[in-house]
Amino acid sequence: MIVGIDLGTTNSLIAVWDNGAARLIPNSLGEMLTPSCVSVDEDGAILVGQAARERLQTHPQASAANFKRLMGSDKTLYLGKRGFRPEELSALVLRSLKEDAEAALGHPVTEAVITVPAYFSDAQRKATRTAGELAGLKVERLLNEPTAAALAYGIHLRDGESKFLVFDLGGGTFDVSVLDLFDSVMEVRASAGDNYLGGEDFVTALVEHFFAAASVPATLRADPHFMQRLAAQAELAKRALSEGPRATIRVANGDAQYALELDEAGFEKLCALLLARLRAPVERALRDARLPIAELDNIVLAGGATRMPLVRKMAARMFGRFPACDIDPDQVVALGAAVQAGLKMKDAALDEVVMTDVAPYSLGVATTMHIDADHFSHGHFDPIIERNTVIPASRVKRYFPLQDTQRVIELLVYQGEARMASDNIKLGALTIPLATGNAEGVDVRFTYDVNGLLQVEATLVHTRDVHTLVIEGNPGLLSAPEIAQRFQALSELKIHPRDHMENRTLLARGERLYQQLRGDERERLGREIARFEQALGTQERRVIVPAVDVFRQVLDYFDHQSFLLPEA
Ligand code: AMP
């Protein structure tokens, strides 16, 4: 059985293809969304998901989030004393999802389709593959997120040609992709995005406005607990504005109460700049795909932040029609990954679809430009595979040495869009020795496969000698022996038992709230936490089960109380 996994920046999900349909699998808390957060607790056990997210606030030094942004880099994040690479943290999230699926399905899960943003580079894709391996999963395929969203909408089942745009606004990133389905071939024609635009920016806008409009003293910006409470209330207000016309943000600080009521129009005004930023990536993707808006058959929404009516309105205004949003935008990518898993397993219910994607960046080499007889300009970037070329792709270009006396050609491989090679990302170098005496040409072939992995092959025209690229110790990636060693090390980590996760998550939430509260309320919550711990200590189901209910109600009360206070 192959599972489909959406390994997200904020949240991750796992789904299976079952009885002819894609189905999500809940985690041990019964939730479909597992926060992509990892934390190490006091006795060294690893916590993944909601408990880790709560601990981001109470134990920031022992917790991590947003590591998807670092995939493909060699950054080390420290949780307590132990350092983790981004792919190891992703592996812990994947492992937790794998265990949830195994518990639900009753058998081992060893193969997965994992989604990645369409713009992920070669190194980021390889790191994602490694994360899968470290989690004990064979990665059957890396699937572009927009392609997954399209599969969830069953666009691959349509007859004839269909051109559509996937508009994906997540917690921290905005991705736009233009896809084309023709004769059962799904092609990503172009992708563009803004890596620093997402749902969280709308919360920041609310927080900023709150300080000004509710006359909050600026000194409170330095109080992390006040800021956390405010951010949490702003998040709730943002969501409330997706459901109804009004929301109120109320935050207390000791005896001082600050409040702000906001309606949809007010919120829209606050977010005007953010909404305007949605336009440029859409335009770039359409331009790269050479497609006028009018030729799009469909617009598909993905990412939790597209639940916001103002984002939908903006999209409708841009496209002159309403986008498709029948599937929960949080779930659409994971469901599509499961559809792809179903295709892989050649389920009879699905027709075979050939899928193609595009290269997210231009890939090429550094060259020297001949300006006139005596003048050269070095270090120009010469793309061999251009951005948004349909992949798998294989392109060849012939290069010549500058002088007859030259004995080697130094091939420097780069990725990016800048004119000068040094402004792009260097992927590797290949030194090709030349036979003596003649200025012989070299055919440089770049082959980019469906998983976004690049191979460089240089063939000397005269001798047919072939050299393949050995990437110079890329600091962003692990070698095979390193992967094996880290797999072993991760397997030895103590993981918090799955069946205790619910209680552990409630306790983490209690601790987070305890830090946020003050005075009598803090004292009361302290007593409730102690009571809950005591109930857990009995290890008796008949004591624990009702205690869980009571404790959850207490936490809900404190988390939402500012909404329950009577109107001033
Ligand atoms: P994702 O990265 O796709 O999980 O998206 C998460 C983002 O979606 C976060 O910024 C959430 O605040 C946002 N989000 C989720 N549900 C809603 C909702 N009902 N209304 C507004 N934003 C939401």
Coordinates of C-alpha atoms and ligand atoms in Angstrom, one line a residue:
M1 CA 0.0 0.0 0.0
I2 CA 1.4 3.4 -1.0
V3 CA 0.3 6.4 1.1
G4 CA 0.1 10.0 0.0
I5 CA 1.7 12.6 2.2
D6 CA 1.4 16.4 2.2
L7 CA 4.6 17.5 4.1
G8 CA 3.7 21.1 4.7
T9 CA 5.4 24.1 6.2
T10 CA 2.7 24.5 8.9
N11 CA 0.8 21.2 8.9
S12 CA 1.2 17.8 7.4
L13 CA -1.4 15.2 6.4
I14 CA -1.5 11.6 5.2
A15 CA -4.1 9.9 3.0
V16 CA -4.7 6.6 1.3
W17 CA -6.4 5.4 -1.9
D18 CA -9.1 3.1 -0.6
N19 CA -12.0 1.6 -2.5
G20 CA -11.7 3.9 -5.4
A21 CA -11.4 7.1 -3.4
A22 CA -8.8 9.1 -1.5
R23 CA -9.3 9.2 2.2
L24 CA -7.4 11.1 4.9
I25 CA -6.1 9.3 8.0
P26 CA -6.5 11.1 11.4
N27 CA -3.6 11.2 13.9
S28 CA -3.7 9.9 17.4
L29 CA -5.7 13.0 18.5
G30 CA -8.3 12.3 15.9
E31 CA -7.1 15.3 13.8
M32 CA -6.4 15.3 10.1
L33 CA -3.8 18.1 10.4
T34 CA -0.6 17.3 12.2
P35 CA 1.4 20.5 12.9
S36 CA 4.9 20.1 11.4
C37 CA 6.5 20.8 14.7
V38 CA 9.0 18.7 16.7
S39 CA 10.0 19.1 20.4
V40 CA 12.2 17.2 22.8
D41 CA 10.7 16.8 26.3
E42 CA 12.4 16.8 29.7
D43 CA 13.2 13.1 29.6
G44 CA 14.6 13.3 26.1
A45 CA 11.5 11.8 24.3
I46 CA 10.5 13.3 20.9
L47 CA 7.1 14.9 20.6
V48 CA 5.6 15.6 17.1
G49 CA 2.5 17.6 16.2
Q50 CA 0.2 19.6 18.4
A51 CA 2.1 18.9 21.7
A52 CA 5.3 20.2 20.0
R53 CA 3.4 23.2 18.7
E54 CA 2.3 24.1 22.2
R55 CA 5.9 23.7 23.5
L56 CA 7.2 26.1 20.8
Q57 CA 5.9 28.8 23.2
T58 CA 6.8 27.2 26.5
H59 CA 10.1 25.5 25.5
P60 CA 11.3 27.4 22.4
Q61 CA 14.9 26.1 22.9
A62 CA 13.7 22.5 22.7
S63 CA 11.2 22.9 19.8
A64 CA 11.3 23.5 16.1
A65 CA 8.8 24.5 13.4
N66 CA 9.0 25.8 9.8
F67 CA 12.0 23.6 9.0
K68 CA 10.5 22.9 5.5
R69 CA 11.9 26.3 4.6
L70 CA 15.4 25.0 5.4
M71 CA 15.2 21.8 3.4
G72 CA 18.2 21.4 1.1
S73 CA 20.4 23.5 3.3
D74 CA 23.0 22.2 5.8
K75 CA 21.5 24.2 8.8
T76 CA 21.5 22.4 12.1
L77 CA 18.6 23.2 14.5
Y78 CA 19.3 22.5 18.1
L79 CA 16.5 21.0 20.3
G80 CA 18.1 21.1 23.7
K81 CA 21.6 19.7 23.2
R82 CA 20.9 17.6 20.2
G83 CA 21.4 19.0 16.7
F84 CA 19.0 18.0 13.9
R85 CA 19.2 18.7 10.2
P86 CA 16.0 19.9 8.4
E87 CA 15.5 16.5 6.8
E88 CA 15.8 14.7 10.1
L89 CA 13.0 16.9 11.6
S90 CA 10.9 16.3 8.5
A91 CA 11.7 12.6 8.9
L92 CA 10.3 12.7 12.5
V93 CA 7.1 14.3 11.2
L94 CA 6.9 11.6 8.4
R95 CA 7.5 8.9 10.9
S96 CA 4.7 10.1 13.1
L97 CA 2.3 10.2 10.1
K98 CA 3.5 6.7 9.0
E99 CA 2.6 5.4 12.5
D100 CA -0.8 7.0 12.4
A101 CA -1.5 5.3 9.1
E102 CA -0.2 2.0 10.4
A103 CA -2.4 2.2 13.4
A104 CA -5.5 3.0 11.2
L105 CA -4.8 0.5 8.5
G106 CA -3.5 -2.3 10.7
H107 CA -0.5 -3.1 8.6
P108 CA 3.0 -1.7 7.9
V109 CA 3.3 1.3 5.6
T110 CA 6.6 1.4 3.6
E111 CA 6.0 3.4 0.5
A112 CA 4.8 6.9 -0.1
V113 CA 4.1 9.7 -2.6
I114 CA 5.3 12.9 -0.9
T115 CA 4.4 16.3 -2.2
V116 CA 6.8 19.2 -2.7
P117 CA 6.3 22.8 -3.9
A118 CA 6.6 23.2 -7.6
Y119 CA 9.5 25.6 -7.1
F120 CA 11.5 23.2 -4.9
S121 CA 15.1 23.0 -6.3
D122 CA 17.1 19.9 -6.9
A123 CA 18.7 20.0 -3.4
Q124 CA 15.3 20.6 -1.7
R125 CA 13.8 17.6 -3.6
K126 CA 16.7 15.4 -2.7
A127 CA 16.5 16.5 1.0
T128 CA 12.8 15.6 0.9
R129 CA 13.6 12.2 -0.5
T130 CA 16.2 11.7 2.2
A131 CA 13.6 12.7 4.9
G132 CA 11.4 9.9 3.5
E133 CA 14.2 7.4 3.7
L134 CA 15.1 8.5 7.2
A135 CA 11.5 7.8 8.2
G136 CA 11.7 4.3 6.8
L137 CA 9.6 5.1 3.7
K138 CA 10.5 4.4 0.1
V139 CA 9.6 7.5 -1.7
E140 CA 7.7 6.2 -4.8
R141 CA 7.5 9.7 -6.2
L142 CA 7.9 13.4 -5.3
L143 CA 4.8 15.1 -6.6
N144 CA 4.4 18.8 -7.1
E145 CA 1.8 20.2 -4.8
P146 CA -0.3 21.9 -7.5
T147 CA -0.4 18.8 -9.6
A148 CA -1.7 17.0 -6.5
A149 CA -4.4 19.6 -6.0
A150 CA -5.4 19.1 -9.6
L151 CA -5.6 15.3 -9.2
A152 CA -7.8 15.8 -6.1
Y153 CA -10.3 17.7 -8.3
G154 CA -10.2 14.8 -10.7
I155 CA -9.0 17.1 -13.5
H156 CA -7.1 14.1 -14.9
L157 CA -10.4 12.4 -15.6
R158 CA -11.7 15.0 -18.0
D159 CA -11.9 14.6 -21.7
G160 CA -10.2 17.0 -24.0
E161 CA -7.9 19.8 -23.0
S162 CA -8.1 21.6 -19.7
K163 CA -6.0 24.5 -18.6
F164 CA -6.1 25.6 -15.1
L165 CA -4.4 27.6 -12.4
V166 CA -3.7 26.4 -8.8
F167 CA -3.8 29.2 -6.3
D168 CA -2.2 28.0 -3.1
L169 CA -1.9 30.3 -0.1
G170 CA -0.6 28.4 3.0
G171 CA 0.5 29.6 6.4
G172 CA 3.8 31.2 5.1
T173 CA 4.0 30.8 1.3
F174 CA 2.1 31.6 -1.8
D175 CA 2.4 29.4 -4.8
V176 CA 0.8 29.8 -8.2
S177 CA 1.0 27.1 -10.9
V178 CA -0.5 26.9 -14.4
L179 CA -1.3 23.3 -15.5
D180 CA -2.4 21.9 -18.7
L181 CA -4.1 18.6 -19.2
F182 CA -4.1 17.2 -22.8
D183 CA -4.6 13.7 -23.9
S184 CA -4.1 12.3 -20.4
V185 CA -0.9 14.2 -20.0
M186 CA -0.8 16.7 -17.1
E187 CA 1.8 19.3 -17.5
V188 CA 2.8 22.1 -15.2
R189 CA 3.2 24.9 -17.7
A190 CA 4.6 27.5 -15.2
S191 CA 5.0 28.1 -11.6
A192 CA 5.7 31.3 -9.6
G193 CA 5.3 32.4 -6.0
D194 CA 6.1 34.5 -3.0
N195 CA 8.0 32.6 -0.3
Y196 CA 7.2 35.2 2.3
L197 CA 3.5 35.6 1.9
G198 CA 0.9 33.5 3.7
G199 CA -1.9 33.3 6.2
E200 CA 0.4 34.3 9.1
D201 CA 1.0 37.7 7.5
F202 CA -2.8 38.4 7.9
V203 CA -2.5 37.7 11.6
T204 CA 0.5 40.1 11.8
A205 CA -1.5 42.8 10.1
L206 CA -4.3 42.3 12.7
V207 CA -1.8 42.4 15.6
E208 CA -0.2 45.7 14.3
H209 CA -3.6 47.3 13.8
F210 CA -4.6 46.2 17.3
F211 CA -1.8 48.1 18.9
A212 CA -2.8 51.3 17.2
A213 CA -6.5 51.0 17.3
A214 CA -7.0 49.6 20.8
S215 CA -4.4 52.0 22.3
V216 CA -2.2 49.3 23.6
P217 CA 1.0 50.7 25.2
A218 CA 4.0 50.0 22.9
T219 CA 5.9 48.6 25.9
L220 CA 3.8 45.5 25.8
R221 CA 5.5 44.5 22.5
A222 CA 8.4 43.4 24.6
D223 CA 6.2 41.0 26.7
P224 CA 6.3 37.7 24.9
H225 CA 3.4 36.3 26.8
F226 CA 1.1 39.2 26.0
M227 CA 2.3 39.0 22.3
Q228 CA 1.5 35.2 22.3
R229 CA -2.0 35.8 23.7
L230 CA -2.6 38.6 21.2
A231 CA -1.4 36.5 18.3
A232 CA -3.7 33.6 19.4
Q233 CA -6.7 35.9 19.6
A234 CA -5.9 37.5 16.3
E235 CA -5.7 34.0 14.7
L236 CA -9.1 33.2 16.2
A237 CA -10.5 36.6 14.9
K238 CA -9.1 35.9 11.4
R239 CA -10.9 32.5 11.4
A240 CA -14.1 34.0 12.8
L241 CA -14.1 36.5 9.9
S242 CA -14.1 33.5 7.5
E243 CA -17.3 32.4 9.1
G244 CA -19.2 35.6 9.9
P245 CA -19.3 39.3 9.3
R246 CA -17.6 40.4 12.6
A247 CA -15.0 39.5 15.1
T248 CA -13.7 40.9 18.3
I249 CA -10.1 40.7 19.6
R250 CA -9.9 41.0 23.4
V251 CA -6.8 40.7 25.4
A252 CA -6.3 41.5 29.0
N253 CA -3.1 42.5 30.7
G254 CA -3.6 42.4 34.5
D255 CA -6.5 44.8 35.1
A256 CA -6.2 46.5 31.7
Q257 CA -8.5 45.2 29.0
Y258 CA -7.9 45.9 25.3
A259 CA -10.5 45.2 22.7
L260 CA -11.1 45.8 19.0
E261 CA -14.1 45.0 16.9
L262 CA -13.6 44.4 13.2
D263 CA -15.8 43.7 10.3
E264 CA -15.0 42.3 6.9
A265 CA -14.5 45.6 5.2
G266 CA -12.2 46.8 8.0
F267 CA -10.1 43.6 7.7
E268 CA -9.9 44.0 4.0
K269 CA -8.6 47.5 4.3
L270 CA -6.0 46.4 6.7
C271 CA -4.8 43.7 4.4
A272 CA -4.9 45.7 1.2
L273 CA -1.2 45.6 0.7
L274 CA -1.0 41.8 1.4
L275 CA -3.9 41.2 -1.1
A276 CA -2.1 43.3 -3.7
R277 CA 0.9 41.1 -3.4
L278 CA -1.1 38.1 -4.6
R279 CA -1.2 39.7 -8.1
A280 CA 2.4 39.6 -9.2
P281 CA 3.0 35.8 -9.0
V282 CA -0.3 35.1 -10.8
E283 CA 0.8 37.4 -13.6
R284 CA 4.3 35.9 -13.8
A285 CA 3.0 32.4 -14.0
L286 CA 0.5 33.3 -16.7
R287 CA 3.1 35.2 -18.6
D288 CA 5.6 32.3 -18.4
A289 CA 2.8 29.9 -19.6
R290 CA 1.9 32.3 -22.3
L291 CA -1.7 32.0 -21.4
P292 CA -4.3 34.8 -21.2
I293 CA -6.6 34.6 -18.1
A294 CA -9.5 34.1 -20.4
E295 CA -8.1 30.8 -21.6
L296 CA -8.1 29.2 -18.1
D297 CA -10.8 26.6 -17.8
N298 CA -10.5 26.4 -14.0
I299 CA -9.0 28.0 -10.9
V300 CA -8.3 25.6 -8.0
L301 CA -7.8 26.9 -4.4
A302 CA -5.4 25.2 -2.0
G303 CA -3.9 26.2 1.4
G304 CA -5.8 27.0 4.6
A305 CA -5.5 30.8 4.0
T306 CA -7.7 30.6 0.9
R307 CA -10.6 30.0 3.3
M308 CA -10.5 33.8 3.9
P309 CA -13.4 35.4 2.0
L310 CA -11.2 38.4 1.2
V311 CA -8.7 36.2 -0.5
R312 CA -11.4 34.4 -2.5
K313 CA -12.8 37.8 -3.4
M314 CA -9.4 39.0 -4.6
A315 CA -9.0 35.8 -6.6
A316 CA -12.5 36.1 -8.1
R317 CA -11.7 39.7 -9.1
M318 CA -8.4 38.8 -10.6
F319 CA -9.8 35.9 -12.7
G320 CA -13.3 37.4 -13.4
R321 CA -14.9 34.3 -12.0
F322 CA -15.2 32.2 -8.8
P323 CA -12.5 29.6 -8.1
A324 CA -13.3 25.9 -7.4
C325 CA -13.3 25.3 -3.7
D326 CA -15.5 22.2 -3.1
I327 CA -12.6 20.4 -1.5
D328 CA -11.3 21.6 1.9
P329 CA -8.2 23.6 0.8
D330 CA -6.2 22.3 3.7
Q331 CA -6.7 18.7 2.5
V332 CA -6.7 19.0 -1.2
V333 CA -2.9 18.4 -1.7
A334 CA -2.8 15.3 0.6
L335 CA -5.9 13.8 -1.1
G336 CA -4.2 14.4 -4.5
A337 CA -1.1 12.6 -3.3
A338 CA -3.3 9.6 -2.4
V339 CA -4.8 9.8 -5.9
Q340 CA -1.3 9.6 -7.3
A341 CA -0.6 6.7 -5.0
G342 CA -3.7 5.0 -6.4
L343 CA -2.4 5.6 -9.9
K344 CA 0.9 4.1 -8.9
M345 CA -0.8 1.0 -7.6
K346 CA -2.7 0.8 -10.9
D347 CA -6.0 0.7 -9.2
A348 CA -8.6 -0.3 -11.8
A349 CA -10.8 2.6 -10.8
L350 CA -8.2 5.1 -12.3
D351 CA -7.1 5.4 -15.8
E352 CA -3.4 5.7 -16.3
V353 CA -2.4 9.3 -16.6
V354 CA 1.0 10.4 -17.7
M355 CA 2.2 13.3 -15.7
T356 CA 4.7 15.9 -16.6
D357 CA 6.0 18.8 -14.6
V358 CA 8.3 21.7 -15.3
A359 CA 11.8 22.6 -14.2
P360 CA 11.3 25.2 -11.5
Y361 CA 14.5 27.1 -12.2
S362 CA 16.8 27.5 -15.2
L363 CA 19.8 25.2 -15.2
G364 CA 22.9 26.0 -17.0
V365 CA 26.7 26.7 -17.0
A366 CA 29.0 29.6 -16.6
T367 CA 30.4 30.8 -20.0
T368 CA 32.6 33.4 -21.4
M369 CA 31.2 35.9 -23.8
H370 CA 33.2 36.9 -26.9
I371 CA 32.6 40.7 -27.2
D372 CA 35.0 41.3 -30.1
A373 CA 38.4 40.0 -31.3
D374 CA 40.3 40.9 -28.2
H375 CA 37.6 41.2 -25.5
F376 CA 36.0 38.6 -23.4
S377 CA 33.5 38.9 -20.6
H378 CA 33.6 36.0 -18.1
G379 CA 31.1 34.4 -15.8
H380 CA 27.9 34.7 -17.8
F381 CA 25.1 32.3 -17.0
D382 CA 24.1 30.3 -20.0
P383 CA 20.9 28.2 -19.4
I384 CA 20.8 24.8 -20.9
I385 CA 17.3 23.8 -19.5
E386 CA 15.2 27.0 -19.2
R387 CA 12.8 27.7 -16.3
N388 CA 9.4 26.1 -16.8
T389 CA 10.6 23.6 -19.4
V390 CA 8.5 20.5 -19.3
I391 CA 10.3 17.6 -17.6
P392 CA 11.6 15.0 -18.0
A393 CA 13.8 17.0 -20.3
S394 CA 17.2 16.4 -21.8
R395 CA 19.0 19.2 -23.6
V396 CA 22.4 19.4 -25.1
K397 CA 24.6 22.4 -26.0
R398 CA 28.0 22.5 -27.6
Y399 CA 30.8 24.5 -26.0
F400 CA 34.3 25.3 -27.3
P401 CA 37.5 26.1 -25.4
L402 CA 38.6 29.8 -25.6
Q403 CA 42.1 29.0 -26.8
D404 CA 43.8 26.3 -28.8
T405 CA 46.3 25.9 -26.0
Q406 CA 43.7 25.2 -23.4
R407 CA 44.0 21.8 -21.7
V408 CA 40.9 21.7 -19.6
I409 CA 37.4 23.0 -19.7
E410 CA 36.0 23.8 -16.3
L411 CA 32.2 23.3 -16.4
L412 CA 30.5 25.2 -13.6
V413 CA 26.8 24.2 -13.2
Y414 CA 24.4 26.8 -11.8
Q415 CA 20.7 27.1 -11.2
G416 CA 18.8 30.4 -11.2
E417 CA 17.6 33.3 -13.4
A418 CA 20.4 35.9 -12.9
R419 CA 22.5 37.1 -15.8
M420 CA 25.8 36.5 -14.1
A421 CA 26.5 32.9 -13.0
S422 CA 27.8 34.0 -9.6
D423 CA 24.5 35.5 -8.7
N424 CA 22.9 32.1 -9.1
I425 CA 23.2 28.9 -7.0
K426 CA 26.2 26.8 -7.8
L427 CA 25.3 23.1 -8.0
G428 CA 28.6 21.6 -8.9
A429 CA 31.6 21.6 -11.2
L430 CA 33.1 19.2 -13.7
T431 CA 36.7 19.4 -15.0
I432 CA 37.1 18.0 -18.5
P433 CA 40.6 17.3 -19.8
L434 CA 41.0 18.2 -23.5
A435 CA 43.1 16.2 -26.0
T436 CA 46.2 18.2 -27.0
G437 CA 46.5 20.6 -29.9
N438 CA 43.0 21.2 -31.1
A439 CA 40.1 23.3 -30.0
E440 CA 37.7 20.6 -29.6
G441 CA 34.1 21.0 -28.7
V442 CA 32.2 19.5 -25.8
D443 CA 28.6 18.5 -25.8
V444 CA 27.1 19.2 -22.5
R445 CA 23.9 17.3 -21.8
F446 CA 21.6 18.2 -18.9
T447 CA 19.0 15.6 -18.0
Y448 CA 16.3 16.5 -15.6
D449 CA 14.0 13.7 -14.5
V450 CA 10.4 13.7 -13.1
N451 CA 11.6 13.8 -9.6
G452 CA 13.5 17.0 -10.4
L453 CA 17.0 15.4 -10.2
L454 CA 19.7 16.7 -12.5
Q455 CA 22.4 14.8 -14.3
V456 CA 25.1 16.4 -16.3
E457 CA 27.0 14.6 -18.9
A458 CA 29.9 16.1 -21.0
T459 CA 31.0 14.3 -24.2
L460 CA 34.1 15.3 -26.1
V461 CA 33.1 15.6 -29.7
H462 CA 36.2 14.1 -31.2
T463 CA 37.0 11.3 -28.8
R464 CA 33.5 10.6 -27.6
D465 CA 35.0 10.5 -24.0
V466 CA 32.1 10.9 -21.5
H467 CA 32.4 12.7 -18.2
T468 CA 29.5 12.8 -15.7
L469 CA 29.0 15.3 -13.0
V470 CA 30.2 14.4 -9.6
I471 CA 28.7 17.1 -7.4
E472 CA 31.4 18.6 -5.2
G473 CA 30.7 17.8 -1.6
N474 CA 27.3 19.6 -1.6
P475 CA 27.0 20.9 2.0
G476 CA 23.2 20.9 1.7
L477 CA 22.9 17.2 1.2
L478 CA 23.7 14.0 3.0
S479 CA 25.7 11.2 1.4
A480 CA 24.4 7.6 1.3
P481 CA 26.6 6.5 4.3
E482 CA 25.6 9.6 6.3
I483 CA 21.9 8.8 5.6
A484 CA 22.4 5.2 6.9
Q485 CA 24.2 6.5 10.0
R486 CA 21.5 9.1 10.7
F487 CA 18.7 6.6 10.0
Q488 CA 20.3 4.4 12.8
A489 CA 20.6 7.4 15.1
L490 CA 17.0 8.5 14.6
S491 CA 15.8 4.9 15.1
E492 CA 17.4 5.0 18.5
L493 CA 15.6 8.1 19.6
K494 CA 13.0 7.7 22.2
I495 CA 9.6 8.7 20.7
H496 CA 6.8 9.6 22.9
P497 CA 4.3 6.7 22.9
R498 CA 1.4 7.3 20.4
D499 CA -1.3 6.2 22.8
H500 CA -0.3 8.8 25.4
M501 CA -0.2 11.7 22.9
E502 CA -3.6 13.0 23.8
N503 CA -2.8 13.5 27.4
R504 CA 0.7 14.8 26.6
T505 CA -0.8 17.3 24.3
L506 CA -3.3 18.5 26.9
L507 CA -0.5 18.9 29.4
A508 CA 1.6 20.9 26.9
R509 CA -1.4 23.1 26.2
G510 CA -1.9 23.6 30.0
E511 CA 1.7 24.6 30.4
R512 CA 1.5 27.1 27.6
L513 CA -1.7 28.7 29.0
Y514 CA -0.2 28.7 32.5
Q515 CA 2.6 30.9 31.2
Q516 CA 0.2 33.2 29.5
L517 CA -2.1 33.8 32.5
R518 CA -1.5 35.7 35.7
G519 CA -2.9 36.0 39.2
D520 CA -5.9 34.1 40.3
E521 CA -6.5 32.5 36.9
R522 CA -2.9 31.2 36.8
E523 CA -3.3 29.8 40.3
R524 CA -6.6 28.1 39.3
L525 CA -5.1 26.6 36.2
G526 CA -2.1 25.4 38.2
R527 CA -4.4 23.5 40.5
E528 CA -6.2 22.0 37.5
I529 CA -3.0 20.8 36.0
A530 CA -1.9 19.2 39.2
R531 CA -5.3 17.5 39.5
F532 CA -5.0 16.2 35.9
E533 CA -1.4 14.9 36.6
Q534 CA -2.6 13.1 39.6
A535 CA -5.4 11.4 37.7
L536 CA -2.8 10.3 35.0
G537 CA -0.7 9.0 37.8
T538 CA -3.4 6.5 38.9
Q539 CA -3.0 4.8 35.5
E540 CA -6.7 3.8 35.9
R541 CA -8.9 4.3 32.8
R542 CA -12.0 5.0 34.8
V543 CA -10.2 7.9 36.6
I544 CA -8.3 9.2 33.6
V545 CA -11.2 9.3 31.0
P546 CA -13.4 11.7 32.9
A547 CA -10.4 13.7 34.0
V548 CA -9.4 14.3 30.3
D549 CA -12.9 15.7 29.6
V550 CA -12.8 18.0 32.6
F551 CA -9.3 19.2 31.9
R552 CA -10.1 19.9 28.2
Q553 CA -13.1 22.0 29.2
V554 CA -10.9 24.0 31.6
L555 CA -8.3 24.6 28.8
D556 CA -11.0 25.5 26.3
Y557 CA -12.4 28.0 28.8
F558 CA -9.0 29.7 29.3
D559 CA -8.1 29.6 25.6
H560 CA -11.4 31.3 24.5
Q561 CA -12.4 33.2 27.6
S562 CA -11.7 36.6 26.1
F563 CA -14.4 35.9 23.6
L564 CA -16.8 34.9 26.4
L565 CA -16.4 38.0 28.5
P566 CA -19.5 40.2 28.6
E567 CA -19.6 43.1 26.2
A568 CA -18.1 46.2 27.9
Ligands
AMP1 P1 -1.6 25.5 5.4 O1 -0.2 25.9 5.4 O2 -2.2 25.2 4.1 O3 -2.0 24.5 6.5 O4 -2.4 26.9 5.8 C1 -2.4 27.3 7.1 C2 -2.9 28.7 7.1 O5 -4.3 28.8 6.8 C3 -2.7 29.4 8.4 O6 -2.2 30.7 8.3 C4 -4.1 29.5 9.0 O7 -4.3 30.5 9.9 C5 -5.0 29.6 7.8 N1 -6.3 29.2 8.0 C6 -6.8 27.9 8.3 N2 -8.1 27.9 8.5 C7 -8.6 29.2 8.3 C8 -9.8 29.8 8.3 N3 -11.0 29.2 8.6 N4 -9.9 31.1 8.0 C9 -8.8 31.8 7.7 N5 -7.5 31.3 7.7 C10 -7.4 30.0 7.9

